[in-house]
Amino acid sequence: MAIRFFQPGDREGIQQLYTKVFGKERSLAGWEWKYVNHPNPVNPWILVFEKSDRIAGHIALWVSEVYIKGELHLAGLRVDTMVDPDNRGQGIYQQLNEAMFTEARKSGIKLLYGFPAPKARELLLTRTPAKEAGPVSRFVYIQNPFTLAAGMIKLASLAKPLGSIYKKSISKQRRQSSVPYRLETVTACDGRFTDLADRLSAIRPVVIRRSDRYLNWRYHQHPDNTYHMASLSQGAELAGYVVVKKEVKQLKHGSVTVGTIVDWLAVEDQKAWQELLQGALRLLEDCDAIQSWALPETASANTLASFGFKVKDHPITLVVHPLGTATTGSRLDDWFLLQGDVDSF
């Protein structure tokens, strides 16, 4: 039995373990994108637990550049921690986490973070030095209550045709972007996005560096998901951007289209945030409901609330582990995080 770093020949065993643990298959293109193609050269950062010439455990990080109090460091998002069901109860999970903490420090990583499921969160908090920063709020805006009702209650389907009328009335209330800002479709990010990220490096004590290479990899090069991005400009200077995604979800008596504001960032001007949200709503005007994450007292949360978005629930909890003496990142209000900072969106 041994814990070691990933080797190219491990991919098939990792994919088999993923299917066995999560009950679904992952495309090879999805695996390559997630681990090999990440623009930070520290990736792929994967530890495996090998037993009897097979992979019985796996733990991995997305290692990205992050600003901590305005200074550039490395941080790791915990992803795909897996133990073969046939080998649970043998201490593999604990050993993998301890190895991850040790090796992450050697890699120069200053901070680990993640959004574990309830059982994994309990294990992290009781068996490791990880700390719970707090729950993340999900904001929701209902654009078509008639379609949502029809999907959940059979008799309500009689009112479904009213939904298109309702959405049209909402859409008419949305104005076009006004001077001095200009909204444009983006299919590839350039150096202006890196410049924007660097200018906004201190909006919170911990901010993922959304460089052009990172954004292109995360959204424009994803093999499975389709995202739509718009930029907000003021003259020749980039003032912000927004990324959205649409999904059809099945309900008991039908389906609904749900839009998600996956990622957005703007200069510290409330007008800019409002213009971005206007642009996102136009991109998602055919959706029945729109959702987005936001942390308390951020420009994103305040803008969503001002447009009528309501906090629906708190679906995930941020768990962090500073690697060193610093405690920055241990509190929820240290962070600027959005759904795009999680591998599953």
XYZ file of C-alpha atoms in Angstrom:
345
model
C 0.000 0.000 0.000
C 1.313 3.439 -0.909
C 0.244 7.025 -1.445
C 1.944 8.637 -4.407
C 1.444 11.347 -7.004
C -0.465 10.634 -10.185
C 1.279 8.968 -13.105
C -0.085 8.961 -16.695
C -0.938 5.270 -16.523
C -3.325 5.903 -13.601
C -6.035 7.564 -15.661
C -8.019 4.411 -16.431
C -7.997 3.314 -12.788
C -9.097 6.774 -11.649
C -11.960 6.788 -14.144
C -13.084 3.340 -12.981
C -12.975 4.461 -9.347
C -14.976 7.593 -10.215
C -17.717 5.501 -11.845
C -17.813 3.091 -8.907
C -17.991 5.850 -6.262
C -20.297 8.351 -7.972
C -22.390 5.970 -10.076
C -21.804 7.806 -13.361
C -19.218 7.908 -16.094
C -16.972 10.849 -16.878
C -15.739 11.519 -20.394
C -12.029 11.371 -21.066
C -12.282 14.881 -22.498
C -13.835 16.023 -19.223
C -11.046 14.416 -17.213
C -8.357 15.943 -19.434
C -9.944 19.384 -19.167
C -10.336 19.178 -15.420
C -6.848 17.992 -14.536
C -4.389 18.185 -17.425
C -5.489 21.344 -19.228
C -5.716 23.650 -16.213
C -3.480 26.634 -17.116
C -1.535 26.635 -13.856
C 1.577 24.440 -14.362
C 1.295 22.927 -10.861
C -1.618 20.864 -12.216
C -2.449 18.022 -12.442
C -2.210 17.774 -8.650
C -3.475 14.292 -7.777
C -2.592 11.812 -5.042
C -3.666 8.178 -5.306
C -3.765 5.392 -2.750
C -2.525 2.229 -4.394
C -3.417 -1.171 -2.970
C -2.779 -4.541 -4.607
C -1.801 -2.821 -7.881
C -5.087 -0.920 -8.142
C -6.233 2.552 -7.158
C -8.285 2.318 -3.986
C -8.281 6.012 -3.110
C -7.887 9.392 -4.785
C -7.633 13.025 -3.679
C -6.965 16.005 -5.917
C -6.659 19.781 -6.031
C -7.348 22.432 -8.626
C -4.356 24.663 -8.009
C -4.960 28.255 -9.076
C -3.467 31.657 -8.516
C -5.219 33.542 -5.744
C -4.806 36.950 -4.182
C -4.430 36.798 -0.407
C -4.542 40.336 0.986
C -3.603 41.609 -2.454
C -0.534 39.382 -2.852
C -0.381 36.555 -5.376
C -0.172 32.995 -3.990
C -1.382 29.492 -4.840
C -4.593 27.975 -3.490
C -6.074 24.534 -4.015
C -9.733 23.624 -4.469
C -10.358 20.107 -3.136
C -12.011 17.976 -5.818
C -12.928 14.311 -6.283
C -11.917 12.797 -2.970
C -12.763 9.110 -3.431
C -12.285 5.841 -1.572
C -13.298 2.522 -3.089
C -16.429 1.271 -1.221
C -14.704 -2.095 -0.808
C -11.893 -0.422 1.153
C -13.756 1.992 3.386
C -13.124 1.824 7.099
C -9.410 1.173 6.534
C -8.183 4.707 7.239
C -7.542 5.550 3.583
C -9.493 8.825 3.699
C -7.522 10.061 6.691
C -4.194 9.056 5.173
C -4.991 10.784 1.887
C -5.903 14.030 3.647
C -2.758 14.008 5.774
C -0.640 13.395 2.678
C -2.461 16.188 0.854
C -1.672 18.713 3.612
C 2.004 17.721 3.638
C 2.477 17.684 -0.132
C 0.446 20.865 -0.680
C 2.840 22.773 1.575
C 5.776 21.389 -0.424
C 4.071 22.626 -3.615
C 3.929 26.154 -2.219
C 0.147 26.143 -1.740
C -0.940 28.576 0.961
C -4.614 27.748 1.290
C -6.966 24.831 0.667
C -10.707 25.228 0.266
C -13.719 23.220 -0.809
C -17.447 22.603 -0.528
C -17.716 19.046 0.801
C -20.912 17.029 1.121
C -22.269 16.784 4.698
C -20.536 13.492 5.570
C -17.206 14.605 4.111
C -17.540 17.945 5.888
C -18.037 16.168 9.211
C -14.932 14.063 8.629
C -12.830 17.068 7.605
C -13.855 19.098 10.638
C -13.385 16.279 13.147
C -10.290 14.559 11.744
C -8.296 17.388 10.146
C -7.392 20.996 11.054
C -9.925 22.300 8.504
C -12.279 25.111 9.548
C -15.862 25.837 8.545
C -16.057 29.353 7.097
C -19.829 29.334 6.636
C -22.743 28.600 4.281
C -23.061 30.159 0.829
C -26.391 31.763 -0.130
C -28.281 30.837 -3.295
C -30.323 33.695 -4.735
C -33.277 32.894 -7.026
C -35.444 35.029 -9.291
C -38.661 33.511 -10.722
C -39.317 34.737 -14.265
C -42.132 32.341 -15.082
C -44.128 31.166 -12.038
C -46.741 29.570 -14.295
C -44.313 27.089 -15.883
C -42.794 26.263 -12.503
C -46.229 25.612 -11.026
C -47.224 23.499 -14.025
C -44.126 21.375 -13.566
C -44.968 20.618 -9.956
C -48.796 20.522 -9.954
C -50.639 18.817 -12.790
C -53.746 21.041 -12.739
C -51.577 24.140 -12.921
C -50.593 23.150 -16.462
C -53.773 24.881 -17.642
C -52.125 28.187 -16.759
C -48.838 27.395 -18.498
C -49.612 29.487 -21.646
C -49.743 32.557 -19.425
C -46.039 32.098 -18.766
C -44.908 33.434 -22.128
C -47.045 36.540 -21.654
C -45.614 37.070 -18.187
C -41.995 36.689 -19.376
C -42.569 39.151 -22.230
C -43.889 41.740 -19.798
C -40.814 41.274 -17.599
C -38.484 41.495 -20.595
C -39.976 44.813 -21.745
C -39.091 46.350 -18.399
C -35.381 45.703 -19.022
C -33.539 48.541 -20.619
C -30.471 48.376 -22.799
C -27.010 49.106 -21.422
C -26.539 52.861 -20.988
C -23.637 55.255 -21.363
C -20.862 55.109 -20.272
C -20.954 51.304 -20.364
C -21.130 48.974 -23.381
C -22.038 45.266 -23.316
C -20.599 42.880 -25.906
C -20.536 39.112 -26.466
C -17.216 37.427 -25.622
C -15.996 34.169 -27.179
C -12.371 34.439 -25.988
C -10.768 36.479 -23.216
C -7.736 38.682 -23.788
C -5.251 40.524 -21.597
C -7.869 43.069 -20.530
C -9.422 40.392 -18.310
C -6.129 39.780 -16.534
C -5.758 43.533 -16.067
C -9.263 43.702 -14.563
C -8.452 40.843 -12.169
C -5.258 42.548 -11.048
C -7.026 45.882 -10.540
C -9.605 44.161 -8.328
C -7.148 41.974 -6.430
C -8.072 43.482 -3.068
C -11.889 43.582 -3.253
C -11.805 40.873 -0.569
C -8.918 39.337 1.409
C -9.098 36.148 -0.748
C -9.890 36.400 -4.480
C -9.291 33.806 -7.213
C -7.233 35.444 -9.970
C -9.538 35.412 -12.980
C -6.860 35.877 -15.640
C -7.560 35.532 -19.370
C -5.949 32.071 -19.451
C -7.976 30.907 -16.471
C -11.272 32.236 -17.866
C -10.660 30.785 -21.324
C -9.930 27.369 -19.812
C -12.801 27.512 -17.328
C -15.572 28.639 -19.685
C -14.580 28.783 -23.353
C -12.715 25.468 -23.475
C -15.048 23.319 -21.372
C -15.783 20.084 -23.283
C -19.194 19.378 -21.766
C -20.834 22.641 -20.664
C -21.885 25.599 -22.805
C -21.447 29.042 -21.269
C -22.309 32.501 -22.577
C -20.100 35.456 -21.658
C -20.587 39.194 -22.043
C -18.103 41.952 -21.298
C -18.813 45.413 -19.937
C -16.565 48.146 -21.297
C -16.077 51.816 -20.581
C -14.274 53.222 -23.571
C -11.302 50.949 -24.280
C -11.119 49.694 -20.683
C -12.820 46.540 -19.452
C -15.143 47.310 -16.538
C -16.541 43.816 -15.931
C -17.869 40.576 -17.356
C -20.631 38.064 -16.698
C -20.891 34.329 -17.493
C -24.227 32.504 -17.648
C -25.400 28.958 -18.293
C -28.793 27.427 -19.171
C -30.091 24.000 -18.156
C -33.359 22.135 -18.610
C -34.479 20.465 -15.392
C -37.181 17.844 -15.100
C -39.971 18.282 -12.558
C -42.776 15.895 -11.650
C -45.148 17.062 -14.391
C -42.866 18.736 -16.897
C -39.642 20.603 -17.365
C -38.330 24.098 -16.707
C -35.369 26.068 -18.021
C -33.074 27.344 -15.289
C -30.470 30.013 -15.917
C -27.419 30.432 -13.712
C -25.179 33.453 -13.310
C -22.030 31.382 -12.936
C -19.428 34.118 -12.663
C -19.372 37.902 -12.733
C -16.958 40.596 -11.731
C -16.991 44.370 -12.101
C -15.209 47.508 -11.028
C -16.242 48.964 -7.694
C -19.137 50.927 -9.121
C -22.669 49.777 -8.318
C -23.797 51.029 -11.724
C -21.416 48.576 -13.404
C -22.805 45.662 -11.407
C -26.346 46.710 -12.298
C -25.472 46.887 -15.990
C -23.940 43.411 -15.832
C -27.038 41.979 -14.205
C -29.213 43.642 -16.839
C -27.074 41.966 -19.481
C -27.305 38.587 -17.752
C -31.089 38.840 -17.534
C -31.299 39.549 -21.261
C -29.108 36.516 -21.996
C -31.411 34.433 -19.787
C -34.733 35.991 -20.744
C -36.107 32.657 -22.017
C -35.447 30.940 -18.665
C -38.198 30.207 -16.150
C -35.970 30.818 -13.128
C -32.531 32.360 -12.593
C -30.139 31.543 -9.774
C -26.753 32.661 -8.521
C -24.544 32.324 -5.476
C -23.384 35.297 -3.479
C -21.579 35.908 -0.214
C -22.935 38.419 2.342
C -22.193 42.115 1.911
C -20.660 41.758 -1.545
C -21.534 43.882 -4.570
C -22.999 40.790 -6.235
C -25.322 40.021 -3.299
C -26.450 43.633 -2.999
C -27.137 43.889 -6.733
C -29.112 40.650 -6.854
C -31.245 41.775 -3.912
C -31.908 45.174 -5.510
C -33.272 43.402 -8.624
C -35.693 41.250 -6.645
C -33.642 38.084 -6.224
C -34.417 36.285 -2.959
C -32.268 33.955 -0.866
C -33.751 30.493 -1.441
C -31.373 28.370 0.617
C -27.758 27.706 1.545
C -26.866 24.610 -0.524
C -23.176 24.346 0.336
C -20.726 25.255 3.084
C -17.220 26.577 2.540
C -14.545 24.630 4.427
C -10.990 25.991 4.411
C -7.549 24.985 5.630
C -4.845 27.679 5.782
C -1.446 26.027 5.351
C 0.731 28.034 7.680
C 0.379 30.513 10.497
C -1.923 32.944 8.668
C -5.658 32.624 9.314
C -6.863 34.649 6.321
C -9.631 32.730 4.591
C -11.043 31.153 7.739
C -14.127 33.382 7.643
C -16.781 33.574 4.931
C -16.452 37.345 4.611
C -12.763 36.907 3.689
C -13.774 35.474 0.318
C -15.038 36.472 -3.102
C -16.500 33.205 -4.456
C -19.043 32.303 -7.118
C -20.432 29.118 -8.671
C -17.684 29.059 -11.278
C -15.199 28.536 -8.461
C -16.648 25.023 -8.029
C -15.835 22.233 -10.465
C -19.440 21.008 -10.782
C -20.885 24.142 -12.476
